[in-house]
Amino acid sequence: MGRLFPVILLVAVIVYALIDCVRTPGDRMPAGIPKFLWLVLIVVFPGLGALAWIVISRIALAEASRQAGTRPQPGLWSAEPTRRTPWRSGPVAPDDDPEFLARLEAEQRRAERERRARGRAEGPPEGTKNDDAPDESPGGSAEGSSSDDGDVTPGTPRHP
């Protein structure tokens, strides 16, 4: 098993270098060497060609990013991990959707404003007490008032 590990590692590096070279656009080939020649170098000189491709292509990518004034895109050889959005497999629950919650809150505020505006336009609804006027009972005295000693319970007529 110890002898097989270096061979598996070499094959993996060669396969990676070949795939990476094929996927790289022709105008971004490092060191001014055409893509066809890089592929030949990787196949003819397997270990050395693959390592040369990996090192030189990463250096060229970093240089191009530095000259353009941008940061290199995160990838396999970068220090920063890629930030991917989590994949969702279906609809989002309403309480997890910030847009839905904001829309719901706006509708509630609008309904409350309309209800207040309607209440001001119509006046106090029938059957509600007006706090400014004393509530008189049929006997002519105000109910719910407390006497000077405070012993009267609400609803009991007050005596002078």
mmCIF file with all atom_site columns, C-alpha atoms in Angstrom:
data_model
loop_
_atom_site.group_PDB
_atom_site.id
_atom_site.type_symbol
_atom_site.label_atom_id
_atom_site.label_alt_id
_atom_site.label_comp_id
_atom_site.label_asym_id
_atom_site.label_entity_id
_atom_site.label_seq_id
_atom_site.pdbx_PDB_ins_code
_atom_site.Cartn_x
_atom_site.Cartn_y
_atom_site.Cartn_z
_atom_site.occupancy
_atom_site.B_iso_or_equiv
_atom_site.pdbx_formal_charge
_atom_site.auth_seq_id
_atom_site.auth_comp_id
_atom_site.auth_asym_id
_atom_site.auth_atom_id
_atom_site.pdbx_PDB_model_num
ATOM 1   C CA . MET A 1 1   ? 0.000   0.000  0.000   1.00 0.00 ? 1   MET A CA 1
ATOM 2   C CA . GLY A 1 2   ? 2.892   2.379  0.768   1.00 0.00 ? 2   GLY A CA 1
ATOM 3   C CA . ARG A 1 3   ? 4.182   2.048  -2.806  1.00 0.00 ? 3   ARG A CA 1
ATOM 4   C CA . LEU A 1 4   ? 0.742   2.682  -4.306  1.00 0.00 ? 4   LEU A CA 1
ATOM 5   C CA . PHE A 1 5   ? 0.117   6.020  -2.578  1.00 0.00 ? 5   PHE A CA 1
ATOM 6   C CA . PRO A 1 6   ? 2.674   8.108  -4.560  1.00 0.00 ? 6   PRO A CA 1
ATOM 7   C CA . VAL A 1 7   ? 1.333   6.685  -7.838  1.00 0.00 ? 7   VAL A CA 1
ATOM 8   C CA . ILE A 1 8   ? -2.275  7.561  -6.905  1.00 0.00 ? 8   ILE A CA 1
ATOM 9   C CA . LEU A 1 9   ? -1.169  11.059 -5.824  1.00 0.00 ? 9   LEU A CA 1
ATOM 10  C CA . LEU A 1 10  ? 0.724   11.609 -9.110  1.00 0.00 ? 10  LEU A CA 1
ATOM 11  C CA . VAL A 1 11  ? -2.277  10.467 -11.182 1.00 0.00 ? 11  VAL A CA 1
ATOM 12  C CA . ALA A 1 12  ? -4.592  12.782 -9.204  1.00 0.00 ? 12  ALA A CA 1
ATOM 13  C CA . VAL A 1 13  ? -2.295  15.785 -9.760  1.00 0.00 ? 13  VAL A CA 1
ATOM 14  C CA . ILE A 1 14  ? -2.033  15.039 -13.478 1.00 0.00 ? 14  ILE A CA 1
ATOM 15  C CA . VAL A 1 15  ? -5.795  14.659 -13.888 1.00 0.00 ? 15  VAL A CA 1
ATOM 16  C CA . TYR A 1 16  ? -6.393  17.881 -11.964 1.00 0.00 ? 16  TYR A CA 1
ATOM 17  C CA . ALA A 1 17  ? -3.849  19.788 -14.071 1.00 0.00 ? 17  ALA A CA 1
ATOM 18  C CA . LEU A 1 18  ? -5.328  18.455 -17.329 1.00 0.00 ? 18  LEU A CA 1
ATOM 19  C CA . ILE A 1 19  ? -8.888  19.392 -16.359 1.00 0.00 ? 19  ILE A CA 1
ATOM 20  C CA . ASP A 1 20  ? -7.823  22.820 -15.097 1.00 0.00 ? 20  ASP A CA 1
ATOM 21  C CA . CYS A 1 21  ? -5.843  23.506 -18.266 1.00 0.00 ? 21  CYS A CA 1
ATOM 22  C CA . VAL A 1 22  ? -8.732  22.477 -20.522 1.00 0.00 ? 22  VAL A CA 1
ATOM 23  C CA . ARG A 1 23  ? -11.190 24.664 -18.588 1.00 0.00 ? 23  ARG A CA 1
ATOM 24  C CA . THR A 1 24  ? -8.952  27.757 -18.648 1.00 0.00 ? 24  THR A CA 1
ATOM 25  C CA . PRO A 1 25  ? -9.901  30.211 -21.435 1.00 0.00 ? 25  PRO A CA 1
ATOM 26  C CA . GLY A 1 26  ? -7.322  30.557 -24.224 1.00 0.00 ? 26  GLY A CA 1
ATOM 27  C CA . ASP A 1 27  ? -6.762  34.253 -23.573 1.00 0.00 ? 27  ASP A CA 1
ATOM 28  C CA . ARG A 1 28  ? -5.795  33.570 -19.959 1.00 0.00 ? 28  ARG A CA 1
ATOM 29  C CA . MET A 1 29  ? -3.095  30.971 -20.579 1.00 0.00 ? 29  MET A CA 1
ATOM 30  C CA . PRO A 1 30  ? -0.051  31.676 -18.384 1.00 0.00 ? 30  PRO A CA 1
ATOM 31  C CA . ALA A 1 31  ? 3.474   32.463 -19.621 1.00 0.00 ? 31  ALA A CA 1
ATOM 32  C CA . GLY A 1 32  ? 2.219   33.073 -23.156 1.00 0.00 ? 32  GLY A CA 1
ATOM 33  C CA . ILE A 1 33  ? 2.258   29.349 -23.922 1.00 0.00 ? 33  ILE A CA 1
ATOM 34  C CA . PRO A 1 34  ? -0.726  28.099 -25.973 1.00 0.00 ? 34  PRO A CA 1
ATOM 35  C CA . LYS A 1 35  ? -3.192  25.665 -24.423 1.00 0.00 ? 35  LYS A CA 1
ATOM 36  C CA . PHE A 1 36  ? -2.199  22.816 -26.774 1.00 0.00 ? 36  PHE A CA 1
ATOM 37  C CA . LEU A 1 37  ? 1.450   23.094 -25.705 1.00 0.00 ? 37  LEU A CA 1
ATOM 38  C CA . TRP A 1 38  ? 0.508   23.081 -22.016 1.00 0.00 ? 38  TRP A CA 1
ATOM 39  C CA . LEU A 1 39  ? -1.512  19.895 -22.511 1.00 0.00 ? 39  LEU A CA 1
ATOM 40  C CA . VAL A 1 40  ? 1.433   18.252 -24.257 1.00 0.00 ? 40  VAL A CA 1
ATOM 41  C CA . LEU A 1 41  ? 3.803   19.294 -21.441 1.00 0.00 ? 41  LEU A CA 1
ATOM 42  C CA . ILE A 1 42  ? 1.462   17.867 -18.802 1.00 0.00 ? 42  ILE A CA 1
ATOM 43  C CA . VAL A 1 43  ? 1.166   14.530 -20.639 1.00 0.00 ? 43  VAL A CA 1
ATOM 44  C CA . VAL A 1 44  ? 4.821   14.145 -21.775 1.00 0.00 ? 44  VAL A CA 1
ATOM 45  C CA . PHE A 1 45  ? 6.352   15.237 -18.464 1.00 0.00 ? 45  PHE A CA 1
ATOM 46  C CA . PRO A 1 46  ? 3.606   14.034 -16.108 1.00 0.00 ? 46  PRO A CA 1
ATOM 47  C CA . GLY A 1 47  ? 4.786   15.126 -12.669 1.00 0.00 ? 47  GLY A CA 1
ATOM 48  C CA . LEU A 1 48  ? 6.886   18.126 -13.656 1.00 0.00 ? 48  LEU A CA 1
ATOM 49  C CA . GLY A 1 49  ? 4.447   19.396 -16.303 1.00 0.00 ? 49  GLY A CA 1
ATOM 50  C CA . ALA A 1 50  ? 1.430   19.118 -13.970 1.00 0.00 ? 50  ALA A CA 1
ATOM 51  C CA . LEU A 1 51  ? 3.206   20.888 -11.101 1.00 0.00 ? 51  LEU A CA 1
ATOM 52  C CA . ALA A 1 52  ? 4.497   23.579 -13.469 1.00 0.00 ? 52  ALA A CA 1
ATOM 53  C CA . TRP A 1 53  ? 0.952   24.196 -14.744 1.00 0.00 ? 53  TRP A CA 1
ATOM 54  C CA . ILE A 1 54  ? -0.512  24.417 -11.241 1.00 0.00 ? 54  ILE A CA 1
ATOM 55  C CA . VAL A 1 55  ? 2.141   26.803 -9.884  1.00 0.00 ? 55  VAL A CA 1
ATOM 56  C CA . ILE A 1 56  ? 2.492   29.042 -12.960 1.00 0.00 ? 56  ILE A CA 1
ATOM 57  C CA . SER A 1 57  ? -1.257  29.332 -13.583 1.00 0.00 ? 57  SER A CA 1
ATOM 58  C CA . ARG A 1 58  ? -1.910  30.375 -9.956  1.00 0.00 ? 58  ARG A CA 1
ATOM 59  C CA . ILE A 1 59  ? 0.873   32.957 -10.036 1.00 0.00 ? 59  ILE A CA 1
ATOM 60  C CA . ALA A 1 60  ? -0.435  34.360 -13.337 1.00 0.00 ? 60  ALA A CA 1
ATOM 61  C CA . LEU A 1 61  ? -3.975  34.546 -11.916 1.00 0.00 ? 61  LEU A CA 1
ATOM 62  C CA . ALA A 1 62  ? -2.759  36.432 -8.830  1.00 0.00 ? 62  ALA A CA 1
ATOM 63  C CA . GLU A 1 63  ? -0.724  38.839 -10.979 1.00 0.00 ? 63  GLU A CA 1
ATOM 64  C CA . ALA A 1 64  ? -3.650  39.532 -13.288 1.00 0.00 ? 64  ALA A CA 1
ATOM 65  C CA . SER A 1 65  ? -5.912  40.227 -10.318 1.00 0.00 ? 65  SER A CA 1
ATOM 66  C CA . ARG A 1 66  ? -3.330  42.528 -8.734  1.00 0.00 ? 66  ARG A CA 1
ATOM 67  C CA . GLN A 1 67  ? -2.882  44.515 -11.950 1.00 0.00 ? 67  GLN A CA 1
ATOM 68  C CA . ALA A 1 68  ? -6.624  44.872 -12.391 1.00 0.00 ? 68  ALA A CA 1
ATOM 69  C CA . GLY A 1 69  ? -6.908  46.150 -8.824  1.00 0.00 ? 69  GLY A CA 1
ATOM 70  C CA . THR A 1 70  ? -9.281  43.384 -7.790  1.00 0.00 ? 70  THR A CA 1
ATOM 71  C CA . ARG A 1 71  ? -8.943  40.519 -5.421  1.00 0.00 ? 71  ARG A CA 1
ATOM 72  C CA . PRO A 1 72  ? -8.506  37.066 -6.921  1.00 0.00 ? 72  PRO A CA 1
ATOM 73  C CA . GLN A 1 73  ? -11.634 34.979 -6.936  1.00 0.00 ? 73  GLN A CA 1
ATOM 74  C CA . PRO A 1 74  ? -11.671 32.477 -4.087  1.00 0.00 ? 74  PRO A CA 1
ATOM 75  C CA . GLY A 1 75  ? -10.976 28.965 -5.153  1.00 0.00 ? 75  GLY A CA 1
ATOM 76  C CA . LEU A 1 76  ? -8.992  25.849 -4.390  1.00 0.00 ? 76  LEU A CA 1
ATOM 77  C CA . TRP A 1 77  ? -5.681  27.616 -3.808  1.00 0.00 ? 77  TRP A CA 1
ATOM 78  C CA . SER A 1 78  ? -6.905  30.797 -2.162  1.00 0.00 ? 78  SER A CA 1
ATOM 79  C CA . ALA A 1 79  ? -6.823  31.526 1.538   1.00 0.00 ? 79  ALA A CA 1
ATOM 80  C CA . GLU A 1 80  ? -10.453 32.675 1.731   1.00 0.00 ? 80  GLU A CA 1
ATOM 81  C CA . PRO A 1 81  ? -13.197 30.070 1.546   1.00 0.00 ? 81  PRO A CA 1
ATOM 82  C CA . THR A 1 82  ? -15.908 30.543 -1.015  1.00 0.00 ? 82  THR A CA 1
ATOM 83  C CA . ARG A 1 83  ? -19.145 31.989 0.314   1.00 0.00 ? 83  ARG A CA 1
ATOM 84  C CA . ARG A 1 84  ? -22.088 30.170 -1.101  1.00 0.00 ? 84  ARG A CA 1
ATOM 85  C CA . THR A 1 85  ? -25.703 30.825 -0.399  1.00 0.00 ? 85  THR A CA 1
ATOM 86  C CA . PRO A 1 86  ? -27.505 27.883 1.137   1.00 0.00 ? 86  PRO A CA 1
ATOM 87  C CA . TRP A 1 87  ? -29.608 25.915 -1.292  1.00 0.00 ? 87  TRP A CA 1
ATOM 88  C CA . ARG A 1 88  ? -33.258 25.811 -0.406  1.00 0.00 ? 88  ARG A CA 1
ATOM 89  C CA . SER A 1 89  ? -35.385 22.904 -1.411  1.00 0.00 ? 89  SER A CA 1
ATOM 90  C CA . GLY A 1 90  ? -38.843 24.367 -1.489  1.00 0.00 ? 90  GLY A CA 1
ATOM 91  C CA . PRO A 1 91  ? -40.866 27.323 -0.404  1.00 0.00 ? 91  PRO A CA 1
ATOM 92  C CA . VAL A 1 92  ? -39.739 29.488 2.480   1.00 0.00 ? 92  VAL A CA 1
ATOM 93  C CA . ALA A 1 93  ? -41.926 29.593 5.575   1.00 0.00 ? 93  ALA A CA 1
ATOM 94  C CA . PRO A 1 94  ? -43.680 32.958 5.963   1.00 0.00 ? 94  PRO A CA 1
ATOM 95  C CA . ASP A 1 95  ? -42.069 33.668 9.322   1.00 0.00 ? 95  ASP A CA 1
ATOM 96  C CA . ASP A 1 96  ? -38.618 33.148 7.733   1.00 0.00 ? 96  ASP A CA 1
ATOM 97  C CA . ASP A 1 97  ? -39.296 35.497 4.803   1.00 0.00 ? 97  ASP A CA 1
ATOM 98  C CA . PRO A 1 98  ? -38.283 39.084 5.705   1.00 0.00 ? 98  PRO A CA 1
ATOM 99  C CA . GLU A 1 99  ? -40.150 40.526 2.716   1.00 0.00 ? 99  GLU A CA 1
ATOM 100 C CA . PHE A 1 100 ? -43.389 38.870 3.806   1.00 0.00 ? 100 PHE A CA 1
ATOM 101 C CA . LEU A 1 101 ? -42.961 40.074 7.393   1.00 0.00 ? 101 LEU A CA 1
ATOM 102 C CA . ALA A 1 102 ? -42.277 43.644 6.263   1.00 0.00 ? 102 ALA A CA 1
ATOM 103 C CA . ARG A 1 103 ? -45.322 43.596 3.976   1.00 0.00 ? 103 ARG A CA 1
ATOM 104 C CA . LEU A 1 104 ? -47.496 42.202 6.783   1.00 0.00 ? 104 LEU A CA 1
ATOM 105 C CA . GLU A 1 105 ? -46.324 44.891 9.206   1.00 0.00 ? 105 GLU A CA 1
ATOM 106 C CA . ALA A 1 106 ? -46.984 47.637 6.639   1.00 0.00 ? 106 ALA A CA 1
ATOM 107 C CA . GLU A 1 107 ? -50.520 46.310 6.069   1.00 0.00 ? 107 GLU A CA 1
ATOM 108 C CA . GLN A 1 108 ? -51.176 46.263 9.819   1.00 0.00 ? 108 GLN A CA 1
ATOM 109 C CA . ARG A 1 109 ? -49.991 49.870 10.201  1.00 0.00 ? 109 ARG A CA 1
ATOM 110 C CA . ARG A 1 110 ? -52.143 50.983 7.254   1.00 0.00 ? 110 ARG A CA 1
ATOM 111 C CA . ALA A 1 111 ? -55.223 49.225 8.672   1.00 0.00 ? 111 ALA A CA 1
ATOM 112 C CA . GLU A 1 112 ? -54.616 50.840 12.093  1.00 0.00 ? 112 GLU A CA 1
ATOM 113 C CA . ARG A 1 113 ? -54.311 54.318 10.510  1.00 0.00 ? 113 ARG A CA 1
ATOM 114 C CA . GLU A 1 114 ? -57.527 53.779 8.535   1.00 0.00 ? 114 GLU A CA 1
ATOM 115 C CA . ARG A 1 115 ? -59.338 52.584 11.659  1.00 0.00 ? 115 ARG A CA 1
ATOM 116 C CA . ARG A 1 116 ? -58.199 55.664 13.619  1.00 0.00 ? 116 ARG A CA 1
ATOM 117 C CA . ALA A 1 117 ? -59.145 57.996 10.759  1.00 0.00 ? 117 ALA A CA 1
ATOM 118 C CA . ARG A 1 118 ? -62.612 56.427 10.554  1.00 0.00 ? 118 ARG A CA 1
ATOM 119 C CA . GLY A 1 119 ? -63.021 56.741 14.341  1.00 0.00 ? 119 GLY A CA 1
ATOM 120 C CA . ARG A 1 120 ? -62.127 60.450 14.307  1.00 0.00 ? 120 ARG A CA 1
ATOM 121 C CA . ALA A 1 121 ? -64.455 61.184 11.388  1.00 0.00 ? 121 ALA A CA 1
ATOM 122 C CA . GLU A 1 122 ? -67.477 59.411 12.898  1.00 0.00 ? 122 GLU A CA 1
ATOM 123 C CA . GLY A 1 123 ? -67.030 60.509 16.500  1.00 0.00 ? 123 GLY A CA 1
ATOM 124 C CA . PRO A 1 124 ? -67.300 58.160 19.471  1.00 0.00 ? 124 PRO A CA 1
ATOM 125 C CA . PRO A 1 125 ? -69.352 55.057 18.776  1.00 0.00 ? 125 PRO A CA 1
ATOM 126 C CA . GLU A 1 126 ? -72.755 54.736 20.406  1.00 0.00 ? 126 GLU A CA 1
ATOM 127 C CA . GLY A 1 127 ? -72.813 53.036 23.772  1.00 0.00 ? 127 GLY A CA 1
ATOM 128 C CA . THR A 1 128 ? -69.406 54.329 24.841  1.00 0.00 ? 128 THR A CA 1
ATOM 129 C CA . LYS A 1 129 ? -68.992 56.731 27.725  1.00 0.00 ? 129 LYS A CA 1
ATOM 130 C CA . ASN A 1 130 ? -67.853 60.256 27.237  1.00 0.00 ? 130 ASN A CA 1
ATOM 131 C CA . ASP A 1 131 ? -65.226 60.814 29.919  1.00 0.00 ? 131 ASP A CA 1
ATOM 132 C CA . ASP A 1 132 ? -65.811 64.589 30.050  1.00 0.00 ? 132 ASP A CA 1
ATOM 133 C CA . ALA A 1 133 ? -69.523 64.496 31.074  1.00 0.00 ? 133 ALA A CA 1
ATOM 134 C CA . PRO A 1 134 ? -70.718 62.901 34.304  1.00 0.00 ? 134 PRO A CA 1
ATOM 135 C CA . ASP A 1 135 ? -72.790 59.799 33.836  1.00 0.00 ? 135 ASP A CA 1
ATOM 136 C CA . GLU A 1 136 ? -76.181 60.409 35.379  1.00 0.00 ? 136 GLU A CA 1
ATOM 137 C CA . SER A 1 137 ? -78.481 57.693 36.594  1.00 0.00 ? 137 SER A CA 1
ATOM 138 C CA . PRO A 1 138 ? -82.278 57.919 36.267  1.00 0.00 ? 138 PRO A CA 1
ATOM 139 C CA . GLY A 1 139 ? -82.407 59.193 39.831  1.00 0.00 ? 139 GLY A CA 1
ATOM 140 C CA . GLY A 1 140 ? -80.377 62.279 38.927  1.00 0.00 ? 140 GLY A CA 1
ATOM 141 C CA . SER A 1 141 ? -77.141 61.425 40.730  1.00 0.00 ? 141 SER A CA 1
ATOM 142 C CA . ALA A 1 142 ? -73.845 60.362 39.195  1.00 0.00 ? 142 ALA A CA 1
ATOM 143 C CA . GLU A 1 143 ? -72.903 56.728 39.468  1.00 0.00 ? 143 GLU A CA 1
ATOM 144 C CA . GLY A 1 144 ? -69.471 55.330 40.022  1.00 0.00 ? 144 GLY A CA 1
ATOM 145 C CA . SER A 1 145 ? -68.251 58.346 41.939  1.00 0.00 ? 145 SER A CA 1
ATOM 146 C CA . SER A 1 146 ? -66.594 57.982 45.240  1.00 0.00 ? 146 SER A CA 1
ATOM 147 C CA . SER A 1 147 ? -67.554 59.977 48.292  1.00 0.00 ? 147 SER A CA 1
ATOM 148 C CA . ASP A 1 148 ? -65.191 61.891 50.418  1.00 0.00 ? 148 ASP A CA 1
ATOM 149 C CA . ASP A 1 149 ? -64.564 58.887 52.622  1.00 0.00 ? 149 ASP A CA 1
ATOM 150 C CA . GLY A 1 150 ? -63.978 56.559 49.610  1.00 0.00 ? 150 GLY A CA 1
ATOM 151 C CA . ASP A 1 151 ? -66.367 53.812 50.800  1.00 0.00 ? 151 ASP A CA 1
ATOM 152 C CA . VAL A 1 152 ? -68.733 53.906 47.816  1.00 0.00 ? 152 VAL A CA 1
ATOM 153 C CA . THR A 1 153 ? -68.366 51.114 45.292  1.00 0.00 ? 153 THR A CA 1
ATOM 154 C CA . PRO A 1 154 ? -68.828 51.734 41.575  1.00 0.00 ? 154 PRO A CA 1
ATOM 155 C CA . GLY A 1 155 ? -72.455 51.740 40.486  1.00 0.00 ? 155 GLY A CA 1
ATOM 156 C CA . THR A 1 156 ? -73.723 52.918 43.888  1.00 0.00 ? 156 THR A CA 1
ATOM 157 C CA . PRO A 1 157 ? -75.447 56.325 43.909  1.00 0.00 ? 157 PRO A CA 1
ATOM 158 C CA . ARG A 1 158 ? -73.651 59.073 45.768  1.00 0.00 ? 158 ARG A CA 1
ATOM 159 C CA . HIS A 1 159 ? -75.515 60.906 48.543  1.00 0.00 ? 159 HIS A CA 1
ATOM 160 C CA . PRO A 1 160 ? -74.944 64.589 49.266  1.00 0.00 ? 160 PRO A CA 1
#
